[in-house]
Coordinates of C-alpha atoms in Angstrom, one line a residue:
Chain A
M1 CA 111.8 96.5 182.7
I2 CA 110.4 99.9 183.5
E3 CA 111.6 101.9 186.4
V4 CA 109.9 105.2 187.3
R5 CA 111.5 107.2 190.0
E6 CA 110.2 110.3 191.7
L7 CA 108.6 111.4 188.5
T8 CA 107.2 114.9 188.5
K9 CA 105.7 116.9 185.7
N10 CA 104.5 120.5 186.0
Y11 CA 102.3 122.3 183.5
G12 CA 103.0 125.8 184.7
P13 CA 101.9 126.0 188.3
H14 CA 99.7 122.8 187.9
K15 CA 101.3 119.6 189.1
A16 CA 100.1 116.9 186.7
V17 CA 102.3 114.2 188.1
D18 CA 103.8 114.5 191.6
R19 CA 106.8 112.3 192.7
L20 CA 105.5 109.1 191.1
S21 CA 107.6 106.0 191.7
F22 CA 106.8 102.5 190.5
S23 CA 108.4 99.6 188.6
V24 CA 107.1 97.1 186.2
K25 CA 108.7 93.7 185.8
K26 CA 109.3 91.9 182.4
G27 CA 106.1 90.3 181.1
E28 CA 103.8 92.0 183.6
V29 CA 100.5 93.6 182.7
V30 CA 100.0 96.7 184.8
G31 CA 96.8 98.7 184.9
F32 CA 96.8 102.4 185.4
L33 CA 93.5 103.4 187.0
G34 CA 92.4 106.8 187.9
P35 CA 89.7 109.5 187.3
N36 CA 90.0 111.8 184.3
G37 CA 92.9 114.2 184.7
A38 CA 94.7 112.1 187.2
G39 CA 98.0 112.1 185.3
K40 CA 97.7 108.8 183.5
T41 CA 98.3 110.1 180.0
T42 CA 101.1 112.4 181.2
T43 CA 102.9 109.6 182.9
M44 CA 102.6 107.4 179.8
K45 CA 103.8 110.2 177.5
I46 CA 106.9 110.6 179.6
I47 CA 107.6 106.9 179.6
T48 CA 107.4 106.8 175.8
G49 CA 109.8 109.7 175.5
F50 CA 107.2 112.0 174.0
M51 CA 108.0 114.7 176.5
P52 CA 110.5 115.2 179.3
P53 CA 109.7 115.1 183.0
S54 CA 110.2 118.2 185.2
A55 CA 112.0 116.0 187.6
G56 CA 112.8 112.4 188.3
S57 CA 113.9 109.6 185.9
V58 CA 112.5 106.8 183.8
T59 CA 114.4 103.9 182.5
V60 CA 113.1 101.3 180.1
A61 CA 115.1 98.1 179.6
G62 CA 118.0 99.8 181.3
F63 CA 118.0 102.8 179.0
D64 CA 117.3 106.2 180.4
V65 CA 114.4 107.8 178.5
F66 CA 116.3 111.1 178.2
E67 CA 119.8 110.0 177.6
D68 CA 119.0 107.3 175.0
P69 CA 115.5 108.2 173.7
I70 CA 116.1 106.3 170.4
E71 CA 117.0 103.1 172.2
V72 CA 113.9 103.4 174.4
K73 CA 111.6 104.3 171.5
K74 CA 112.8 101.2 169.6
R75 CA 111.5 99.0 172.4
I76 CA 108.1 100.7 172.9
G77 CA 104.8 100.4 171.1
Y78 CA 102.5 103.2 172.0
L79 CA 98.8 103.7 171.4
P80 CA 97.8 107.3 172.3
E81 CA 94.3 108.3 173.3
T82 CA 93.5 109.1 169.6
P83 CA 94.9 106.4 167.3
P84 CA 97.6 108.1 165.2
V85 CA 96.4 107.0 161.7
Y86 CA 96.6 108.6 158.3
G87 CA 93.2 108.7 156.8
E88 CA 94.4 108.6 153.2
M89 CA 96.4 105.4 153.6
T90 CA 95.2 101.9 153.5
V91 CA 95.5 99.7 156.6
E92 CA 98.3 97.6 155.1
S93 CA 100.4 100.5 153.7
Y94 CA 100.0 102.3 157.0
L95 CA 101.3 99.4 159.0
K96 CA 104.2 98.9 156.6
F97 CA 105.1 102.6 157.1
V98 CA 105.0 102.3 160.9
A99 CA 107.1 99.1 160.8
R100 CA 109.7 100.9 158.6
L101 CA 109.6 104.0 160.9
K102 CA 110.2 101.8 163.9
G103 CA 113.2 100.3 162.1
V104 CA 112.0 96.8 161.4
E105 CA 114.4 95.0 159.1
K106 CA 113.3 94.6 155.5
S107 CA 113.4 90.8 155.6
K108 CA 111.0 90.6 158.5
L109 CA 108.8 93.5 157.5
S110 CA 105.9 91.8 155.7
A111 CA 105.9 88.9 158.1
Q112 CA 105.4 91.2 161.1
V113 CA 102.8 93.3 159.3
E114 CA 100.9 90.0 158.6
R115 CA 101.1 89.0 162.2
A116 CA 99.9 92.4 163.4
I117 CA 97.0 92.3 161.0
E118 CA 96.1 88.7 162.1
K119 CA 96.3 89.5 165.8
T120 CA 94.0 92.4 165.6
D121 CA 91.7 90.7 163.1
L122 CA 92.0 93.4 160.4
G123 CA 92.3 91.0 157.4
S124 CA 88.9 92.0 156.0
V125 CA 89.8 95.7 155.8
R126 CA 93.5 95.6 154.9
K127 CA 93.0 97.2 151.5
R128 CA 90.5 99.8 152.8
M129 CA 91.4 103.4 153.4
I130 CA 91.6 104.2 157.1
Q131 CA 89.4 107.3 156.8
N132 CA 86.5 105.1 155.7
L133 CA 86.8 102.7 158.7
S134 CA 84.5 102.9 161.7
K135 CA 85.9 104.1 165.0
G136 CA 86.3 100.6 166.4
Y137 CA 88.3 99.5 163.4
R138 CA 90.5 102.6 163.7
Q139 CA 91.1 101.8 167.3
R140 CA 92.2 98.3 166.2
V141 CA 94.5 99.7 163.6
G142 CA 96.0 101.8 166.4
I143 CA 96.6 98.7 168.5
S144 CA 98.0 96.9 165.5
Q145 CA 100.3 99.9 164.9
A146 CA 101.7 99.5 168.4
L147 CA 102.3 95.8 167.9
V148 CA 103.8 95.8 164.5
S149 CA 107.4 96.4 165.5
E150 CA 107.0 93.6 168.1
P151 CA 108.2 95.8 170.9
E152 CA 109.2 94.6 174.4
V153 CA 107.0 97.2 176.0
L154 CA 103.5 98.1 175.1
I155 CA 101.9 101.3 176.4
L156 CA 98.2 101.5 175.7
D157 CA 96.2 104.6 176.6
E158 CA 92.6 103.6 177.0
P159 CA 92.7 100.9 174.4
T160 CA 89.0 100.0 174.5
V161 CA 87.5 103.5 174.2
G162 CA 84.9 103.6 171.4
L163 CA 84.6 99.9 170.8
D164 CA 81.4 98.0 171.0
P165 CA 81.0 95.3 173.7
R166 CA 82.1 92.5 171.5
Q167 CA 85.2 94.3 170.4
V168 CA 85.9 95.3 173.9
A169 CA 85.9 91.6 174.9
E170 CA 88.2 90.8 171.9
V171 CA 90.7 93.5 172.8
R172 CA 90.8 92.4 176.4
K173 CA 91.4 88.9 175.2
L174 CA 94.1 90.1 172.9
I175 CA 95.8 92.0 175.7
K176 CA 95.7 88.8 177.8
D177 CA 97.3 86.8 175.0
L178 CA 100.0 89.4 174.6
A179 CA 100.9 89.2 178.3
G180 CA 104.1 87.2 178.9
H181 CA 105.6 88.2 175.5
H182 CA 105.3 91.9 176.1
T183 CA 105.4 94.1 179.2
I184 CA 102.2 96.0 179.1
I185 CA 101.0 99.2 180.8
L186 CA 97.5 100.2 180.1
S187 CA 95.4 103.0 181.4
T188 CA 91.7 103.2 181.9
H189 CA 89.0 104.6 184.0
I190 CA 86.8 101.6 183.6
L191 CA 87.1 99.3 186.7
P192 CA 86.1 96.0 185.2
E193 CA 88.6 96.5 182.4
V194 CA 91.4 96.3 184.9
Q195 CA 90.0 93.3 186.5
A196 CA 89.7 91.6 183.1
T197 CA 93.2 92.2 181.9
C198 CA 95.7 93.2 184.5
E199 CA 97.8 91.4 187.0
R200 CA 98.7 94.4 189.0
I201 CA 96.9 97.7 189.5
I202 CA 98.2 101.1 190.2
I203 CA 95.5 103.6 191.2
I204 CA 96.6 107.2 190.7
N205 CA 94.9 110.4 191.6
R206 CA 96.0 113.9 191.4
G207 CA 99.4 112.8 190.1
R208 CA 100.1 110.5 193.0
I209 CA 99.9 106.8 193.6
A210 CA 96.8 106.2 195.8
A211 CA 97.1 102.4 195.9
E212 CA 99.0 99.6 194.4
D213 CA 97.9 96.0 194.6
S214 CA 97.8 92.7 192.8
L215 CA 94.8 91.5 191.0
D216 CA 94.4 88.8 193.6
G217 CA 94.3 91.3 196.3
L218 CA 91.7 93.3 194.5
S219 CA 89.5 90.5 193.4
R220 CA 89.5 89.2 197.0
R221 CA 88.1 92.6 197.9
M222 CA 85.7 92.5 195.0
S223 CA 84.2 89.2 195.7
G224 CA 82.8 90.6 199.0
S225 CA 85.5 89.2 201.2
A226 CA 86.6 91.1 204.2
R227 CA 89.7 92.1 206.0
V228 CA 89.8 92.1 209.8
H229 CA 92.2 94.5 211.5
V230 CA 93.2 93.4 215.0
R231 CA 95.3 95.4 217.5
V232 CA 96.7 93.6 220.6
V233 CA 98.8 94.6 223.6
D234 CA 101.1 91.6 223.5
M235 CA 102.0 90.0 220.2
K236 CA 102.6 86.3 220.6
D237 CA 104.0 84.2 217.7
S238 CA 101.6 81.4 218.4
V239 CA 98.5 83.5 217.8
V240 CA 99.5 84.1 214.2
G241 CA 99.6 80.3 213.5
D242 CA 96.5 79.9 215.5
L243 CA 94.6 82.4 213.4
R244 CA 96.0 81.0 210.1
S245 CA 94.6 77.6 210.9
T246 CA 91.1 79.0 211.5
P247 CA 88.8 77.8 208.7
G248 CA 87.8 80.7 206.3
V249 CA 91.1 82.6 206.8
Q250 CA 93.0 83.3 203.6
G251 CA 96.0 85.1 205.0
V252 CA 97.5 86.5 208.1
V253 CA 100.0 89.3 208.2
A254 CA 101.5 90.5 211.5
R255 CA 102.6 94.1 211.3
G256 CA 104.5 96.2 213.7
G257 CA 102.9 97.8 216.8
G258 CA 100.8 94.7 217.6
V259 CA 98.6 95.0 214.5
I260 CA 97.5 91.9 212.7
E261 CA 95.7 91.9 209.4
I262 CA 93.6 88.9 208.6
D263 CA 92.1 88.3 205.1
T264 CA 89.0 86.2 205.3
D265 CA 86.5 84.8 202.8
G266 CA 83.8 86.9 204.5
S267 CA 81.8 83.9 205.7
K268 CA 79.3 84.5 208.4
G269 CA 80.4 84.3 212.0
I270 CA 84.1 84.3 211.2
T271 CA 84.9 87.6 212.9
P272 CA 83.6 86.5 216.4
K273 CA 85.5 83.3 216.0
L274 CA 88.7 85.2 215.3
A275 CA 88.0 87.4 218.3
E276 CA 87.7 84.4 220.5
R277 CA 91.0 83.0 219.3
V278 CA 92.8 86.2 220.0
V279 CA 91.3 86.4 223.5
T280 CA 92.1 82.8 224.4
A281 CA 95.7 83.3 223.3
G282 CA 95.9 86.0 226.0
C283 CA 97.3 88.7 223.8
G284 CA 95.1 91.4 225.3
L285 CA 92.7 92.5 222.6
L286 CA 92.6 96.3 222.1
E287 CA 90.8 96.7 218.8
L288 CA 89.0 94.6 216.3
R289 CA 87.6 96.1 213.1
E290 CA 86.0 94.6 210.1
E291 CA 86.4 96.1 206.6
R292 CA 84.1 95.0 203.8
I293 CA 84.9 96.7 200.6
N294 CA 84.8 96.2 196.8
L295 CA 86.9 97.8 194.1
E296 CA 84.5 100.6 193.4
D297 CA 84.7 101.5 197.1
V298 CA 88.5 101.3 197.1
F299 CA 88.6 103.5 194.1
L300 CA 86.2 106.1 195.3
K301 CA 87.6 106.1 198.8
L302 CA 91.2 106.5 197.6
T303 CA 90.4 109.2 195.0
T304 CA 88.1 111.3 197.1
S305 CA 89.9 111.2 200.4
E306 CA 93.1 112.4 198.7
E307 CA 91.0 115.3 197.3
N308 CA 89.8 116.2 200.7
Q309 CA 93.3 116.1 202.1
N310 CA 94.5 118.4 199.4
K311 CA 91.6 120.8 200.0
G312 CA 92.6 120.7 203.7
A313 CA 96.1 121.5 202.8
T314 CA 95.2 124.6 200.8
L315 CA 92.8 126.0 203.4
Chain B
M1 CA 118.7 109.4 157.9
R2 CA 116.8 106.2 157.5
G3 CA 113.9 107.7 159.4
A4 CA 114.0 110.8 157.2
L5 CA 113.7 108.7 154.0
V6 CA 110.8 106.6 155.5
I7 CA 108.9 109.8 156.4
A8 CA 109.7 111.4 153.0
G9 CA 108.6 108.3 151.2
K10 CA 105.3 108.2 153.1
D11 CA 104.7 111.9 152.5
L12 CA 105.5 111.7 148.8
R13 CA 103.1 108.7 148.3
N14 CA 100.4 110.7 150.1
I15 CA 101.0 113.9 148.1
F16 CA 101.0 112.1 144.7
A17 CA 97.9 110.1 145.7
S18 CA 96.0 113.3 146.5
P19 CA 93.9 115.2 143.9
L20 CA 95.3 118.5 145.3
F21 CA 98.7 118.0 143.7
Y22 CA 97.2 117.4 140.3
V23 CA 94.9 120.4 140.6
I24 CA 97.9 122.6 141.4
A25 CA 99.9 121.1 138.6
G26 CA 97.0 121.6 136.2
V27 CA 96.6 125.3 137.1
C28 CA 100.4 125.9 136.8
C29 CA 100.4 124.3 133.3
I30 CA 97.5 126.4 132.1
A31 CA 99.4 129.6 133.1
W32 CA 102.6 128.5 131.6
T33 CA 101.1 127.3 128.3
I34 CA 99.3 130.6 127.7
L35 CA 102.3 132.8 128.2
F36 CA 104.6 130.4 126.4
I37 CA 102.5 130.4 123.3
V38 CA 102.2 134.2 123.4
S39 CA 105.9 134.8 123.7
V40 CA 106.8 132.3 121.1
A41 CA 104.4 133.9 118.7
A42 CA 105.8 137.3 119.5
F43 CA 109.3 136.0 118.9
L44 CA 108.4 134.7 115.4
Q45 CA 107.1 138.0 114.2
P46 CA 109.3 139.4 111.4
Q47 CA 109.5 143.0 112.7
M48 CA 110.7 141.8 116.1
Q49 CA 113.4 139.8 114.3
M50 CA 114.5 142.8 112.3
M51 CA 114.7 145.1 115.3
S52 CA 117.3 143.0 117.0
G53 CA 119.9 143.2 114.3
A54 CA 121.8 140.8 112.1
D55 CA 122.1 137.8 114.5
G56 CA 118.4 137.6 115.1
M57 CA 117.0 137.5 118.5
N58 CA 118.1 135.4 121.3
L59 CA 115.6 132.7 122.1
H60 CA 116.9 132.4 125.6
F61 CA 116.3 136.0 126.7
T62 CA 113.1 136.7 124.9
V63 CA 111.2 133.5 125.4
F64 CA 112.9 131.3 128.0
A65 CA 113.7 134.0 130.5
K66 CA 110.1 135.2 130.5
H67 CA 108.9 131.6 130.9
I68 CA 111.3 130.9 133.8
S69 CA 110.2 134.2 135.5
L70 CA 106.6 133.1 135.3
V71 CA 107.5 129.6 136.6
N72 CA 109.1 131.3 139.5
L73 CA 106.1 133.5 140.2
V74 CA 103.7 130.5 139.9
M75 CA 105.9 128.5 142.2
I76 CA 105.6 131.1 145.0
F77 CA 101.9 130.1 145.2
A78 CA 102.3 126.4 144.2
V79 CA 104.9 125.6 146.8
A80 CA 102.9 127.3 149.5
A81 CA 99.9 125.1 148.5
I82 CA 102.0 121.9 148.4
S83 CA 103.8 122.6 151.7
M84 CA 100.8 123.8 153.6
R85 CA 99.9 120.3 154.6
L86 CA 103.3 119.0 155.6
F87 CA 102.9 119.6 159.3
P88 CA 99.2 120.7 160.0
D89 CA 98.0 117.3 158.7
E90 CA 100.2 115.4 161.1
K91 CA 99.0 117.6 164.0
R92 CA 95.3 117.4 163.1
Q93 CA 95.4 113.6 162.6
R94 CA 97.4 113.2 165.8
T95 CA 100.0 111.3 163.8
F96 CA 102.6 113.8 165.1
D97 CA 102.5 111.7 168.3
L98 CA 103.4 108.7 166.3
L99 CA 106.5 110.4 164.7
L100 CA 107.6 111.8 168.1
T101 CA 107.4 108.5 169.8
A102 CA 109.1 106.6 167.0
P103 CA 112.8 106.0 167.1
V104 CA 113.6 109.0 164.9
T105 CA 115.0 112.5 165.8
A106 CA 113.4 115.9 165.2
T107 CA 116.1 116.3 162.5
D108 CA 114.9 113.2 160.8
I109 CA 111.3 114.5 160.8
T110 CA 112.4 117.9 159.4
L111 CA 114.6 116.4 156.8
G112 CA 111.9 114.0 155.7
K113 CA 109.4 116.8 155.2
L114 CA 112.0 118.9 153.4
I115 CA 112.8 116.0 151.0
A116 CA 109.2 115.3 150.3
G117 CA 108.4 119.0 149.7
T118 CA 111.4 119.6 147.5
V119 CA 110.9 116.5 145.4
T120 CA 107.3 117.5 144.7
A121 CA 108.1 121.1 143.9
W122 CA 111.0 120.0 141.7
A123 CA 108.7 117.6 139.8
L124 CA 106.6 120.6 138.9
V125 CA 109.7 122.6 137.9
L126 CA 110.8 119.7 135.6
V127 CA 107.4 119.7 134.0
S128 CA 107.9 123.4 133.2
L129 CA 111.2 122.4 131.5
L130 CA 109.2 120.6 128.9
Y131 CA 108.2 123.9 127.4
P132 CA 111.7 125.1 126.4
L133 CA 112.6 121.6 125.4
S134 CA 109.7 121.4 123.0
L135 CA 111.4 123.9 120.8
V136 CA 114.4 121.6 120.2
F137 CA 113.1 120.5 116.9
W138 CA 112.5 124.0 115.5
G139 CA 115.3 126.1 116.7
H140 CA 118.7 126.3 118.1
L141 CA 118.8 126.0 121.9
D142 CA 121.5 127.5 124.1
W143 CA 122.0 124.6 126.4
G144 CA 124.4 126.3 128.8
P145 CA 122.2 129.3 129.9
L146 CA 119.1 127.1 129.9
A147 CA 120.7 124.5 132.2
C148 CA 122.1 127.3 134.4
S149 CA 118.8 129.1 134.8
Y150 CA 117.1 125.9 135.7
I151 CA 119.6 125.1 138.3
G152 CA 119.0 128.6 139.7
L153 CA 115.3 128.0 139.6
L154 CA 115.5 124.6 141.4
L155 CA 117.6 126.2 144.1
L156 CA 115.1 129.1 144.5
V157 CA 112.2 126.7 144.7
A158 CA 114.0 124.7 147.4
C159 CA 114.2 127.9 149.4
Y160 CA 110.4 128.3 149.1
V161 CA 110.0 124.8 150.3
A162 CA 112.2 125.3 153.3
I163 CA 110.4 128.6 154.2
D164 CA 106.9 127.1 153.7
M165 CA 107.8 124.0 155.6
F166 CA 108.8 126.3 158.5
T167 CA 105.5 128.3 158.3
S168 CA 103.5 125.0 158.2
S169 CA 105.3 123.8 161.3
L170 CA 104.0 126.8 163.3
T171 CA 100.3 126.0 163.0
Q172 CA 97.6 123.4 163.0
S173 CA 95.6 125.2 160.3
T174 CA 96.5 124.8 156.6
V175 CA 94.9 128.2 155.9
V176 CA 97.2 130.0 158.3
A177 CA 100.1 128.0 157.0
V178 CA 99.4 129.0 153.4
I179 CA 98.9 132.7 154.2
L180 CA 102.1 132.9 156.2
A181 CA 103.9 131.0 153.5
L182 CA 102.9 133.5 150.8
I183 CA 103.9 136.5 153.0
F184 CA 107.3 134.9 153.7
N185 CA 107.9 134.0 150.1
V186 CA 107.2 137.5 148.9
L187 CA 109.2 139.0 151.8
L188 CA 112.2 137.1 150.6
W189 CA 112.1 139.1 147.4
F190 CA 111.9 142.4 149.3
L191 CA 114.8 141.7 151.6
G192 CA 117.3 143.1 149.1
A193 CA 115.3 146.3 148.7
A194 CA 116.5 147.3 152.2
A195 CA 119.9 148.0 150.6
D196 CA 118.5 151.3 149.1
A197 CA 117.3 152.4 152.5
S198 CA 120.5 151.8 154.4
E199 CA 123.1 154.5 155.0
S200 CA 126.2 152.7 156.2
P201 CA 128.2 151.0 153.4
L202 CA 128.5 147.8 155.4
Q203 CA 124.8 147.5 155.9
R204 CA 124.3 148.2 152.2
Q205 CA 126.7 145.4 151.3
V206 CA 125.0 143.0 153.6
F207 CA 121.6 143.6 152.1
E208 CA 122.9 143.5 148.6
H209 CA 124.1 140.0 149.4
L210 CA 120.7 139.1 150.6
N211 CA 119.1 140.3 147.4
V212 CA 117.5 137.3 145.9
S213 CA 117.0 138.9 142.5
T214 CA 120.7 139.6 142.0
H215 CA 121.5 135.9 142.6
Y216 CA 118.6 134.7 140.6
V217 CA 119.3 137.0 137.6
N218 CA 122.9 135.8 137.6
F219 CA 121.7 132.3 137.1
L220 CA 119.2 133.4 134.5
K221 CA 121.9 135.1 132.5
G222 CA 123.8 131.8 132.4
N223 CA 126.4 132.7 135.0
F224 CA 126.7 129.9 137.5
S225 CA 127.6 131.8 140.7
V226 CA 129.0 130.1 143.7
S227 CA 127.9 133.0 146.0
G228 CA 124.3 132.4 144.7
L229 CA 124.6 128.7 145.4
I230 CA 125.8 129.5 148.9
F231 CA 123.0 132.1 149.4
F232 CA 120.3 129.7 148.5
A233 CA 121.8 126.8 150.5
T234 CA 122.0 129.1 153.5
V235 CA 118.3 130.0 153.2
V236 CA 117.3 126.4 153.0
F237 CA 119.5 125.5 155.9
F238 CA 118.4 128.4 158.1
F239 CA 114.7 127.6 157.7
S240 CA 115.2 123.9 158.1
F241 CA 117.0 124.7 161.3
L242 CA 114.1 126.8 162.6
T243 CA 111.7 124.0 161.7
Q244 CA 113.8 121.5 163.5
R245 CA 113.7 123.7 166.6
V246 CA 109.9 124.1 166.3
V247 CA 109.5 120.3 166.0
E248 CA 111.8 119.7 169.0
S249 CA 109.9 122.3 171.0
T250 CA 106.6 120.3 170.8
R251 CA 108.2 118.0 173.4
W252 CA 108.5 120.6 176.1
R253 CA 105.7 123.0 175.2

């Protein structure tokens, strides 16, 4: 649905996004995670056709963002960091305006406005002027605005900022409900948010992808599970099956160079048991290392080590 | 074009729903009313009638021309005040992001704003037309010159709208927009004065063509001039083009 290839954006000498490549499948919910200034908003603005990249290409539903911007924009609902609302309009008239602007047909207009109001639970304030609404309601109007044209792709830039905990939960639920019908990219710097809503996570830092993983992969790490890295001299096929059948092992991946990665549930005593299996198989154990990490660690490690690398490069 | 109309519709609804427009309209009407009463009263004095010979004085030149010139003067300020919010409001409320990510082109956005500004300004001009029309029961109106001078006025006002829309696209601040707009509007009138300062005949000719007051006075006298029409249309097109470039430039700035 969305293909981003070698995307680069420079602001003068500063590289906001540096050769970013990823793709999002139809119906997927992808979380963009990164510290402030990592290039999340810039990437999103480029996908929406708001501004052109310095290099690289983006296609949405097969249309290139810079060759067919109108076709792409028809298919995207975008919520910027600040909800783009007119204070002097009522919620209902504003949503009608956005629907018309996005080219919704007259016959479907009021039905789609109704649906957007219903989904974001704005029924009680529909006749109120937006300038008199609280920040949380305005944010919801912003989300509603992105939904009103029923776009295939939704791009939400920090959708839960400024909401109270109950509203945050509601918005997260809404995003989950929308998954499947829409392809969603959302950005945030709040870790649990990603966990609550996304199927796949892209962590970016300093304009580059620091990590990409599925929610399963991440939640396994989060639940305190551990990954064991094993390096052997002589890789035997039987050892992989052997390890896989060990109780407590969730997955075994044999990589090149005699490296085996074993995902475990982190139960006590599993690592020695694995070591024993490798040794009895006669592979010649060279290295065995246990990694116990959670998402915070992943995030911090990925974002700070990159920084150090960059510092090293400039020195 | 569809996008332009949607944007124009939204802007018009917001302009006519705001108190600012009615304040501007009220102030305009006060100025027009005072001068109109004064000039009608002067016109009715017997000695004035006698001075002008057997046919009596011409209502169009003594009353209406004055009125239309005042309307023009007032519109220099009124259009600046109406147009000052066209773009700065969008930028301040961050709704410009919405327009730029919607399936409309920069031309649609510019055209929408131009339509909204022009319709509003023309509505005011049409209110000013009520003054001359009010005399229809008491005197003989020259419909030709009146219509012609109002066409000229509408064209001139459209020029102010295009110019002021351009100045408002340059800034986020309505105050800066309104000051720039006034400077540009007044400058338009001084452009022709450069003719006196130029030496080469060609230069002179060029500046004489750029003289707003020549074109405007032509319309006021009741001469519908095609060159005037082309001049005003060019000004509108030129400043709309500049605005379109400014809107487009927000993408890469």
